XYZ file of C-alpha atoms in Angstrom:
696
model
C -15.888 6.827 157.113
C -12.525 8.227 156.605
C -13.847 11.589 155.677
C -16.262 11.562 158.698
C -13.304 10.762 160.894
C -11.141 13.641 159.428
C -14.058 16.001 159.796
C -14.481 15.144 163.511
C -10.723 15.591 164.108
C -10.707 18.975 162.461
C -13.634 20.123 164.665
C -11.872 18.883 167.872
C -8.444 20.380 166.955
C -9.101 23.857 168.507
C -10.181 22.398 171.789
C -7.383 19.909 171.808
C -5.064 22.813 171.223
C -6.373 24.779 174.128
C -6.268 21.756 176.442
C -2.581 21.373 175.352
C -1.796 24.854 176.470
C -3.863 25.011 179.621
C -3.376 21.509 180.584
C -4.278 22.548 184.112
C -4.713 25.705 186.184
C -1.019 25.847 187.173
C 1.672 25.287 184.523
C 4.349 25.304 187.257
C 6.284 28.141 185.593
C 7.161 25.836 182.495
C 6.856 27.086 179.013
C 3.821 25.561 177.197
C 3.505 24.666 173.589
C 1.649 26.967 171.352
C 0.743 24.581 168.640
C -0.070 20.974 167.884
C 0.972 19.244 164.689
C -1.059 16.497 163.336
C 0.625 15.208 160.107
C 0.537 18.259 158.017
C -2.052 20.310 159.851
C -0.816 22.759 162.414
C -3.407 24.523 164.586
C -2.368 27.660 166.694
C -3.624 27.666 170.309
C -5.043 30.534 172.284
C -2.589 33.118 173.345
C -4.702 34.195 176.392
C -5.291 31.513 179.003
C -7.884 32.279 181.758
C -6.243 30.489 184.775
C -8.827 31.172 187.402
C -7.329 33.999 189.340
C -5.285 35.353 186.457
C -5.025 35.780 182.688
C -1.839 34.094 181.317
C -0.770 35.890 178.119
C 1.614 34.221 175.966
C 3.496 36.736 173.681
C 4.056 35.703 170.125
C 7.425 35.595 168.487
C 6.253 38.530 166.355
C 5.210 40.589 169.284
C 8.530 39.982 171.200
C 10.605 40.925 168.123
C 8.663 44.017 167.541
C 8.885 45.313 171.050
C 12.188 46.897 172.324
C 11.033 47.318 176.037
C 8.638 46.111 178.581
C 6.458 48.928 177.773
C 6.337 47.998 174.012
C 5.480 44.476 174.776
C 2.695 45.174 177.246
C 1.123 47.784 174.781
C 0.945 45.059 172.145
C -0.671 42.569 174.622
C -3.618 44.843 175.195
C -4.322 44.023 178.810
C -7.934 44.691 179.959
C -8.433 48.159 181.435
C -4.709 48.946 181.241
C -3.212 51.883 179.226
C 0.350 51.721 178.175
C 2.313 54.787 176.687
C 5.575 53.904 175.450
C 6.755 57.571 174.859
C 5.819 58.767 178.501
C 6.691 55.298 179.899
C 3.488 55.117 181.961
C 1.240 52.180 182.667
C -2.135 53.038 184.194
C -5.690 52.008 184.904
C -8.702 54.293 184.919
C -8.434 56.937 187.786
C -11.195 55.578 189.951
C -10.483 51.714 189.390
C -7.692 51.330 191.998
C -3.926 50.856 192.243
C -1.848 49.031 189.644
C 1.353 47.091 190.424
C 3.840 45.841 187.863
C 6.266 42.974 188.626
C 9.010 41.100 186.812
C 9.418 37.541 188.139
C 7.417 38.636 191.206
C 9.723 41.584 191.833
C 7.973 45.090 191.970
C 9.484 46.801 188.826
C 10.098 50.341 188.099
C 10.510 52.286 184.708
C 14.165 51.203 184.622
C 13.349 47.479 184.955
C 10.736 47.795 182.162
C 13.052 49.812 179.791
C 15.933 47.319 180.224
C 13.794 44.230 179.910
C 14.607 42.126 176.935
C 11.165 41.209 175.468
C 12.646 38.050 173.906
C 13.293 36.602 177.344
C 9.641 36.941 178.325
C 7.839 33.611 178.616
C 4.387 34.832 179.649
C 2.588 37.792 181.379
C 0.159 37.259 184.305
C -2.616 39.717 184.746
C -4.458 39.607 187.987
C -7.491 41.698 189.087
C -8.366 41.727 192.615
C -5.093 39.856 193.313
C -5.732 39.146 196.893
C -3.925 39.379 200.304
C -0.581 38.280 199.074
C -0.020 41.691 197.265
C -0.760 44.083 199.988
C -3.264 46.327 201.491
C -4.298 48.625 198.615
C -3.398 46.814 195.180
C -6.257 46.226 192.793
C -4.304 45.039 189.696
C -1.108 43.142 189.294
C 0.992 42.628 186.053
C 3.640 40.087 186.504
C 6.036 39.425 183.638
C 7.748 36.021 183.842
C 11.124 35.812 181.980
C 14.159 33.632 181.587
C 17.382 34.811 182.956
C 21.063 34.131 181.881
C 23.373 32.434 184.346
C 26.658 33.395 182.565
C 26.813 36.412 180.074
C 25.974 39.924 179.773
C 23.324 42.423 178.570
C 24.164 46.037 177.645
C 21.882 48.449 175.920
C 20.633 52.028 175.493
C 17.525 53.839 174.494
C 17.182 57.377 173.292
C 13.765 59.043 172.687
C 13.388 62.488 171.188
C 10.102 64.217 170.391
C 10.589 65.990 167.104
C 7.583 68.353 167.516
C 8.338 69.442 171.085
C 11.068 69.772 173.661
C 10.902 66.351 175.170
C 13.576 63.764 175.405
C 14.720 60.915 177.608
C 17.299 58.296 177.547
C 18.616 55.210 179.346
C 21.804 53.186 179.591
C 21.912 49.797 181.308
C 24.219 46.865 181.681
C 24.224 43.460 183.469
C 26.938 40.922 183.798
C 26.718 37.596 185.457
C 29.306 34.809 186.079
C 28.481 31.885 188.083
C 26.575 32.813 191.288
C 27.112 36.595 190.886
C 25.391 39.396 188.774
C 26.319 42.947 188.716
C 24.008 45.678 187.182
C 23.910 49.336 186.609
C 21.154 51.533 185.206
C 21.149 55.325 184.598
C 18.318 57.465 183.031
C 17.535 60.923 182.387
C 14.445 62.899 181.362
C 13.986 66.563 180.064
C 10.727 68.202 179.136
C 10.139 71.936 178.340
C 6.346 72.305 177.739
C 5.274 75.605 176.247
C 1.902 75.471 174.594
C -0.429 74.776 177.651
C -3.669 76.633 178.484
C -6.142 76.419 181.243
C -9.798 77.853 181.249
C -12.093 78.019 184.230
C -15.537 79.513 184.963
C -16.483 79.595 188.611
C -19.862 80.490 190.161
C -19.715 81.243 193.898
C -22.931 81.154 195.977
C -22.702 83.989 198.413
C -24.416 84.335 201.704
C -27.150 86.732 200.377
C -27.866 83.834 197.642
C -26.455 85.985 194.873
C -24.051 84.355 192.451
C -20.592 85.752 192.005
C -18.916 84.678 188.592
C -15.293 84.603 188.000
C -13.462 83.581 184.730
C -9.846 82.573 184.943
C -7.630 81.861 181.916
C -3.966 80.710 182.157
C -1.781 81.564 179.146
C 1.826 81.362 178.348
C 2.161 78.297 180.584
C 5.658 76.916 180.503
C 6.876 73.924 182.593
C 10.499 72.682 182.466
C 11.412 69.285 184.194
C 14.774 67.641 184.480
C 15.382 64.285 186.242
C 18.307 61.831 186.654
C 18.176 58.420 188.116
C 20.997 55.936 188.983
C 20.702 52.313 190.455
C 23.434 49.769 191.270
C 22.580 46.147 192.036
C 24.495 42.921 193.050
C 23.101 39.491 193.203
C 24.493 36.316 194.808
C 22.336 33.307 193.775
C 22.555 29.529 194.134
C 19.259 28.880 192.438
C 18.611 25.577 194.136
C 19.284 27.038 197.661
C 19.472 30.759 198.152
C 19.278 34.170 196.563
C 20.696 37.398 197.997
C 20.215 40.643 196.202
C 21.212 44.279 197.229
C 20.175 47.523 195.528
C 21.191 51.052 196.073
C 20.074 54.149 194.097
C 19.340 57.687 193.991
C 17.117 60.227 192.042
C 17.287 63.906 191.441
C 14.128 65.578 190.004
C 13.786 69.258 189.469
C 11.131 71.536 188.046
C 13.121 74.683 187.806
C 10.252 76.545 186.019
C 6.524 76.399 186.166
C 5.081 79.712 185.116
C 1.965 81.089 183.633
C -0.006 84.285 183.256
C -3.581 84.239 184.620
C -6.331 86.628 183.630
C -9.234 86.961 186.033
C -12.446 88.573 184.772
C -15.537 89.416 186.885
C -18.248 91.910 186.268
C -16.448 93.611 183.363
C -13.138 94.138 185.581
C -9.986 92.315 184.260
C -6.876 91.715 186.241
C -3.650 89.889 185.057
C -1.340 88.257 187.621
C 1.686 86.007 187.297
C 1.874 82.515 188.828
C 5.055 80.445 189.436
C 6.404 77.557 191.230
C 9.626 75.522 191.563
C 10.115 71.941 192.875
C 13.433 70.096 193.761
C 13.313 66.659 194.990
C 16.209 64.187 195.967
C 15.584 60.580 196.903
C 18.140 57.853 198.208
C 17.159 54.124 198.611
C 18.619 50.959 199.698
C 17.182 47.423 199.462
C 18.293 43.939 200.939
C 16.550 40.796 199.812
C 17.136 37.152 200.852
C 15.323 33.950 199.750
C 16.095 30.572 201.184
C 14.712 27.217 200.021
C 14.042 25.170 203.252
C 13.100 22.115 201.269
C 12.048 21.246 197.738
C 8.615 22.443 198.629
C 9.104 25.049 201.209
C 10.774 28.586 200.996
C 11.223 31.668 203.165
C 11.588 35.082 201.866
C 12.816 38.234 203.797
C 12.987 41.650 202.336
C 13.919 45.064 203.868
C 14.198 48.402 202.209
C 14.485 52.126 203.290
C 14.529 55.376 201.550
C 15.196 59.104 202.325
C 13.502 61.990 200.466
C 14.226 65.628 200.619
C 11.903 68.036 198.840
C 11.695 71.835 198.383
C 8.621 73.536 196.850
C 8.069 77.294 196.214
C 4.852 78.865 195.014
C 3.821 82.581 194.455
C 1.268 84.460 192.546
C 0.992 88.377 192.212
C -1.705 90.633 191.434
C -3.639 93.016 193.825
C -3.500 90.425 196.611
C -0.130 88.648 196.243
C 0.592 85.372 198.032
C 3.701 83.244 198.308
C 5.093 80.463 200.481
C 7.956 78.061 200.575
C 7.967 74.460 201.913
C 10.530 71.871 202.655
C 9.937 68.183 203.323
C 12.189 65.340 204.671
C 10.701 61.897 204.659
C 12.121 58.639 206.009
C 10.626 55.235 205.350
C 11.343 51.711 206.132
C 9.701 48.630 204.825
C 10.171 44.927 205.986
C 8.428 41.651 204.844
C 8.698 38.030 205.538
C 6.771 35.282 203.559
C 6.649 31.610 204.004
C 5.334 29.271 201.293
C 4.700 25.569 201.302
C 3.615 23.896 197.944
C 1.607 20.934 199.283
C 0.081 18.386 197.003
C -3.623 19.388 197.212
C -2.883 23.087 197.570
C -0.302 25.893 198.095
C -0.039 27.622 201.473
C 1.275 31.170 201.647
C 1.648 33.190 204.803
C 3.602 36.239 205.963
C 3.857 39.523 207.629
C 4.884 43.104 206.456
C 5.808 46.231 208.578
C 6.159 49.715 207.276
C 7.210 52.887 209.028
C 7.247 56.316 207.762
C 8.143 59.915 209.309
C 7.749 63.128 207.440
C 8.575 66.542 208.517
C 7.081 69.448 206.427
C 7.620 73.141 207.169
C 5.760 75.883 205.444
C 7.080 79.599 205.533
C 5.883 82.833 204.064
C 2.237 83.608 203.786
C 1.531 79.964 205.128
C 3.144 79.216 208.430
C 2.959 75.586 209.606
C 5.106 72.672 210.707
C 3.743 69.139 210.283
C 5.392 65.889 211.602
C 3.526 62.954 210.337
C 4.094 59.444 211.674
C 2.665 56.466 210.030
C 3.021 52.830 210.986
C 1.513 49.738 209.538
C 1.474 46.012 210.196
C -0.167 43.497 207.743
C -0.601 39.731 208.371
C -1.912 37.328 205.806
C -2.524 33.638 205.093
C -3.770 32.190 201.735
C -4.531 28.693 200.329
C -4.771 28.157 196.693
C -5.775 24.759 194.990
C -8.233 22.940 192.644
C -10.930 20.363 193.159
C -11.981 18.820 189.775
C -13.202 21.764 187.624
C -13.211 24.188 190.541
C -10.371 26.272 191.311
C -10.265 28.258 194.580
C -8.161 30.722 196.496
C -9.203 31.432 200.168
C -7.390 33.925 202.179
C -7.527 36.342 205.106
C -5.431 39.167 206.156
C -5.546 41.716 209.157
C -3.904 45.115 208.742
C -3.314 47.815 211.338
C -2.411 51.406 210.620
C -1.411 54.203 213.127
C -1.164 57.781 212.252
C -0.002 60.716 214.510
C 0.162 64.289 213.508
C 0.571 66.856 216.296
C -2.092 66.115 219.023
C -4.225 64.083 216.559
C -3.774 60.301 216.512
C -5.852 57.402 215.152
C -5.607 53.611 214.928
C -7.346 51.639 212.313
C -7.841 47.766 212.247
C -9.141 46.027 209.232
C -9.882 42.298 208.713
C -9.312 41.375 205.030
C -11.045 38.135 203.914
C -10.914 37.075 200.259
C -12.471 34.393 198.201
C -11.966 33.485 194.529
C -13.895 30.661 192.759
C -13.419 29.693 189.268
C -15.510 26.981 187.470
C -14.916 25.592 183.944
C -17.420 22.810 183.039
C -16.336 23.108 179.542
C -12.663 23.744 178.706
C -13.136 26.967 176.528
C -15.505 28.523 178.986
C -14.886 29.751 182.536
C -17.019 31.415 185.152
C -15.497 33.066 188.113
C -16.606 34.832 191.309
C -14.277 37.138 193.499
C -15.038 39.057 196.594
C -12.315 40.826 198.625
C -11.885 43.672 201.164
C -8.861 46.049 200.911
C -7.706 49.126 202.642
C -7.146 52.532 201.150
C -5.212 55.047 203.353
C -5.231 58.786 202.745
C -2.355 60.670 201.140
C 0.241 62.356 203.412
C -0.486 65.739 201.882
C -4.110 65.422 203.110
C -3.099 64.632 206.668
C -1.169 67.897 207.392
C -2.797 70.854 209.188
C -1.445 73.556 206.778
C -3.807 75.832 204.779
C -2.811 77.245 201.435
C -4.405 79.837 199.374
C -5.579 78.913 195.921
C -6.857 82.264 194.791
C -8.613 85.304 196.384
C -11.786 83.324 197.188
C -10.576 79.740 197.720
C -8.228 78.013 200.346
C -7.266 74.374 200.824
C -6.557 72.816 204.129
C -5.329 69.551 205.379
C -7.056 67.260 207.905
C -5.045 65.225 210.448
C -8.195 63.505 211.676
C -8.589 61.529 208.284
C -8.859 57.726 208.662
C -8.175 54.872 206.250
C -11.248 53.223 204.692
C -12.104 49.743 203.486
C -13.105 48.921 200.047
C -15.305 45.883 199.355
C -15.540 44.527 195.743
C -17.531 41.774 194.305
C -17.299 40.598 190.688
C -18.474 37.930 188.292
C -16.548 37.230 185.134
C -17.547 34.886 182.184
C -14.965 34.265 179.522
C -14.742 32.274 176.301
C -11.271 31.183 174.976
C -10.866 29.776 171.488
C -7.586 29.500 169.446
C -7.911 32.872 167.777
C -10.519 34.604 170.055
C -10.703 35.593 173.656
C -13.605 37.388 175.148
C -14.740 38.052 178.630
C -17.827 39.972 180.211
C -17.226 41.273 183.688
C -19.686 42.864 186.053
C -18.419 44.393 189.384
C -19.771 46.349 192.425
C -17.349 48.226 194.551
C -18.266 49.872 197.926
C -16.061 52.401 199.707
C -17.744 53.408 202.884
C -16.499 55.954 205.269
C -14.042 57.104 202.602
C -12.075 60.209 202.125
C -14.085 62.762 200.004
C -13.759 66.550 199.310
C -15.827 68.970 201.198
C -16.262 72.748 200.507
C -17.584 75.119 203.181
C -18.483 78.720 202.996
C -16.734 80.810 205.572
C -16.659 84.363 206.906
C -13.296 86.055 207.351
C -12.462 88.331 210.288
C -12.941 91.354 208.161
C -16.458 90.193 207.131
C -15.493 88.937 203.654
C -16.561 85.592 202.331
C -14.230 82.723 201.231
C -14.515 79.091 200.491
C -12.516 76.415 202.313
C -11.855 73.000 200.653
C -10.659 70.121 202.633
C -11.133 66.314 202.800
C -13.215 64.373 205.479
C -14.486 60.820 205.883
C -17.873 60.844 204.451
C -20.616 58.159 203.777
C -19.478 56.400 200.601
C -18.200 56.296 196.935
C -19.514 53.313 195.116
C -18.928 52.075 191.586
C -20.929 49.535 189.331
C -19.784 48.530 185.929
C -20.339 45.969 183.143
C -17.586 45.714 180.562
C -16.283 43.535 177.779
C -12.763 42.784 176.578
C -12.292 41.042 173.322
C -9.035 40.211 171.342
C -9.245 38.526 167.968
C -6.261 37.232 165.807
C -7.465 37.812 162.276
C -4.158 36.387 160.991
C -2.329 34.692 163.775
C 1.093 36.081 164.128
C 0.257 38.871 161.570
C -2.801 40.829 162.493
C -4.774 41.150 165.738
C -7.518 43.437 166.863
C -8.700 44.162 170.418
C -11.724 46.183 171.925
C -12.772 47.091 175.347
C -15.971 48.831 176.206
C -18.220 49.159 179.256
C -20.935 50.997 181.007
C -19.742 52.586 184.424
C -22.189 53.896 187.008
C -20.737 56.171 189.854
C -22.491 56.740 193.040
C -21.146 59.424 195.516
C -22.734 60.029 198.816
C -21.296 62.940 200.856
C -22.267 64.540 204.084
C -24.276 67.191 202.224
C -24.400 66.003 198.671
C -25.379 63.086 196.507
C -24.169 62.789 192.938
C -24.620 60.100 190.364
C -23.246 59.622 186.786
C -23.122 57.127 184.088
C -20.658 56.743 181.187
C -19.638 54.587 178.368
C -15.970 54.112 178.062
C -14.220 52.207 175.180
C -10.993 51.671 173.500
C -9.893 49.685 170.409
C -6.503 48.757 168.849
C -4.922 46.884 166.082
C -1.407 45.427 165.651
C 0.153 44.212 162.402
C 3.496 42.390 162.003
C 5.236 42.545 158.655
C 8.669 40.947 158.951
C 10.997 43.494 160.418
C 8.260 46.176 160.312
C 5.391 46.304 162.896
C 2.490 48.657 163.023
C 0.156 49.476 165.822
C -2.948 51.729 166.254
C -4.840 52.675 169.264
C -7.893 54.897 170.099
C -10.015 55.507 173.066
C -12.752 57.946 173.908
C -11.165 59.444 177.098
C -12.168 57.985 180.525
C -15.158 59.578 181.949
C -15.991 59.303 185.713
C -17.346 61.130 188.665
C -15.647 60.988 192.179
C -16.718 63.048 194.955
C -17.976 66.223 193.558
C -15.781 66.333 190.382
C -16.979 64.879 187.070
C -13.900 64.324 184.818
C -13.618 63.551 181.038
C -10.048 62.750 179.988
C -8.648 63.462 176.611
C -9.627 61.413 173.501
C -6.404 59.847 172.217
C -5.348 58.508 168.917
C -1.721 56.767 168.535
C -0.042 55.278 165.590
C 3.388 53.428 166.014
C 5.679 52.047 163.389
C 8.902 50.010 164.499
C 11.574 48.614 162.296
C 14.108 46.030 163.530
C 17.578 45.993 162.093
C 20.012 43.526 163.877
C 20.658 44.929 167.433
C 18.943 48.092 166.594
C 15.332 49.065 166.603
C 13.896 52.319 165.214
C 10.429 53.363 166.219
C 8.121 56.406 165.278
C 5.232 57.351 167.506
C 2.547 59.629 166.348
C 0.100 60.734 169.099
C -3.129 62.667 169.034
C -3.202 62.485 165.274
C -4.690 65.431 163.333
C -5.239 67.395 166.534
C -3.440 70.750 166.693
C -4.563 71.434 170.311
C -5.456 68.544 172.686
C -8.032 69.167 175.258
C -6.188 67.035 178.057
C -8.978 67.354 180.629
C -12.528 68.622 180.963
C -13.822 68.735 184.412
C -16.963 70.032 186.233
C -17.222 70.630 190.032
C -20.703 70.187 191.240
C -20.428 71.737 194.795
C -23.548 73.593 195.893
C -21.332 76.702 196.937
C -18.641 76.498 194.272
C -19.687 75.376 190.663
C -16.847 75.197 188.035
C -16.182 74.188 184.570
C -12.364 73.536 184.059
C -10.716 72.740 180.835
C -6.911 72.241 180.215
C -5.377 72.191 176.742
C -1.939 71.246 175.258
C -0.492 72.465 171.999
C 2.664 70.359 172.387
C 0.692 67.045 172.523
C -1.140 67.803 169.399
C 0.229 65.925 166.437
C 3.203 64.780 168.593
C 5.798 63.029 166.765
C 8.512 61.018 168.642
C 11.523 59.142 167.383
C 13.022 56.232 169.446
C 16.345 54.413 168.854
C 17.024 51.330 170.944
C 20.221 49.218 170.923
C 20.594 45.954 172.807
C 23.366 43.288 172.801
C 23.180 40.223 175.090
C 24.823 36.780 175.320
C 24.058 34.174 177.914
C 22.205 30.878 178.777
C 18.979 30.318 180.795
C 18.795 29.655 184.478
C 16.012 29.626 186.994
C 14.346 32.982 187.404
C 14.803 35.000 190.593
C 11.620 35.644 192.392
C 11.478 38.312 195.097
C 9.411 40.998 196.645
C 9.253 44.837 196.387
C 11.897 47.524 196.381
C 9.984 50.166 198.274
C 10.648 53.884 197.489
C 8.919 56.809 199.040
C 7.250 59.100 196.414
C 4.910 60.956 198.715
C 6.657 64.111 200.018
C 3.676 65.196 202.256
C 3.638 68.772 200.679
C 0.358 70.329 199.837
C 0.941 71.848 196.322
C -1.141 74.364 194.451
């Protein structure tokens, strides 16, 4: 009987362990235990917890010690559909899957925040897909990193990253000091790249008015791009964590591309012409942000946030040959953002409600072979209310929002209202298993560069024009997710269908010039729909908990594109796989994916297949990392695209020699001292990154 009892206990331990961690759908921000001890038996719990509307990922001690920045930690967590590149400091989702937002303690974070983040302070990472009305009008994915923060002490650190096989370097220096209710912070970063081994190949077939086909081959060689940027931010926080938090941030960015040159060879009908192409870009941005949070009662809070930015940008473009073309452009953009959010944590549910307002005014002047002056005004108001709770085994989020956007460019004006309902249901009849259903409606506004009325020349046969009459469009998405969560295994299957009716899509028209010649005009208009259906799986397996883990993501994606005069469908299988090993002070990581394949509008894209290997070694306050990217590839095909338009059919391929066998060394130093206090949760620092300039 004793053996039978022990056998039953051993079978039940994994599920008891999961119950210990999950405990409920809301852990209230408290750290949860990751193991259960029963006499001499210790069973590790699941590190991925499906909490209805979010995945809670609990980093292991080994993962936090192996990572030196927020980028490093997120890359080791292997989030579904998310690609993290520690060298280029980018976090992205597939191009046609929507917008990603990264937060730290509910604060919208930038690259400085992620670089200065101490992974050892991270308690958990929440990953939300279709996050709902609370996060804005056009956000599809949210990563929220929850950390502990010192009340008294300091953190200083630096990171230097140098590519050994190419001219690429960047660095960052940061410091934070806090005493009592005050905290001071400063962050400076720089970046330098000088890319030389780039190449572009294009074959274009033009359907002429007499139904003949004119073929042009274009090859760009000696392509060199140099980029230099500097960024500085200063921050002061005054906080009584039980009552209020006041935070102010000021900063500025200088970004220059002093050189972007290439030599193009155009060949048609045995005739060859060589022409130079060059451009420069100079952008300066200043920002200021003010944030205030006040706890009205133990359960009620009010948050107010306001930020503004000013951006000035100058862009010059020219190409030579038998029909030279050149223009200069200057942009000045001013933005203002304000938000107020009320939250009441009632016993049966949590109520959130709020309003946001944004304002932007952009002046863009074109001079030279393109003459135009655009003044683009955008205004938006967004109201939302959301209720989140649980009934027995059913978790729910019910919300609604209403957004209003106003555009004005010259004599063109438009107003767009959108009602934004959302519903999320999650049912867990058996603790390791969860079934969820999400439906939401979001808004996607057009880019400012598309709203201008300027026309720029791409080459002798092609022109690109803006369209002030563009309207925002709604995006309706429904998804069903089934997941299984065991101590060493997490797997989920997801199927989703996304509809984007009346959306902004490219359009190419064949035109006749005043001299009787033929040219092709590319623009964007609101057209019937771009839809996407996909079924995918994400699986993570801890082969040796704390030592070796594997992950895999793969899915079938079907794209549907319905234009005014075209219909294009495409299917693709996209996948990625990774492995992480932790060997004391040494950690090893490997990652591979087949390059994301998708079709949007009339362009089918296949991105580069990538192979990454990373080795990191920790020595006291120092960490040394070596990144090997695109292994055994001398030249990387960074993009392979096909344009399917009936008038202009193209095959386009871009290559990079610098990225082939790219080896990068990183040295990180961090020194900190302090004790824990309640984390500061706040909203976004908004910075304008859209200059409104149409660039070649």
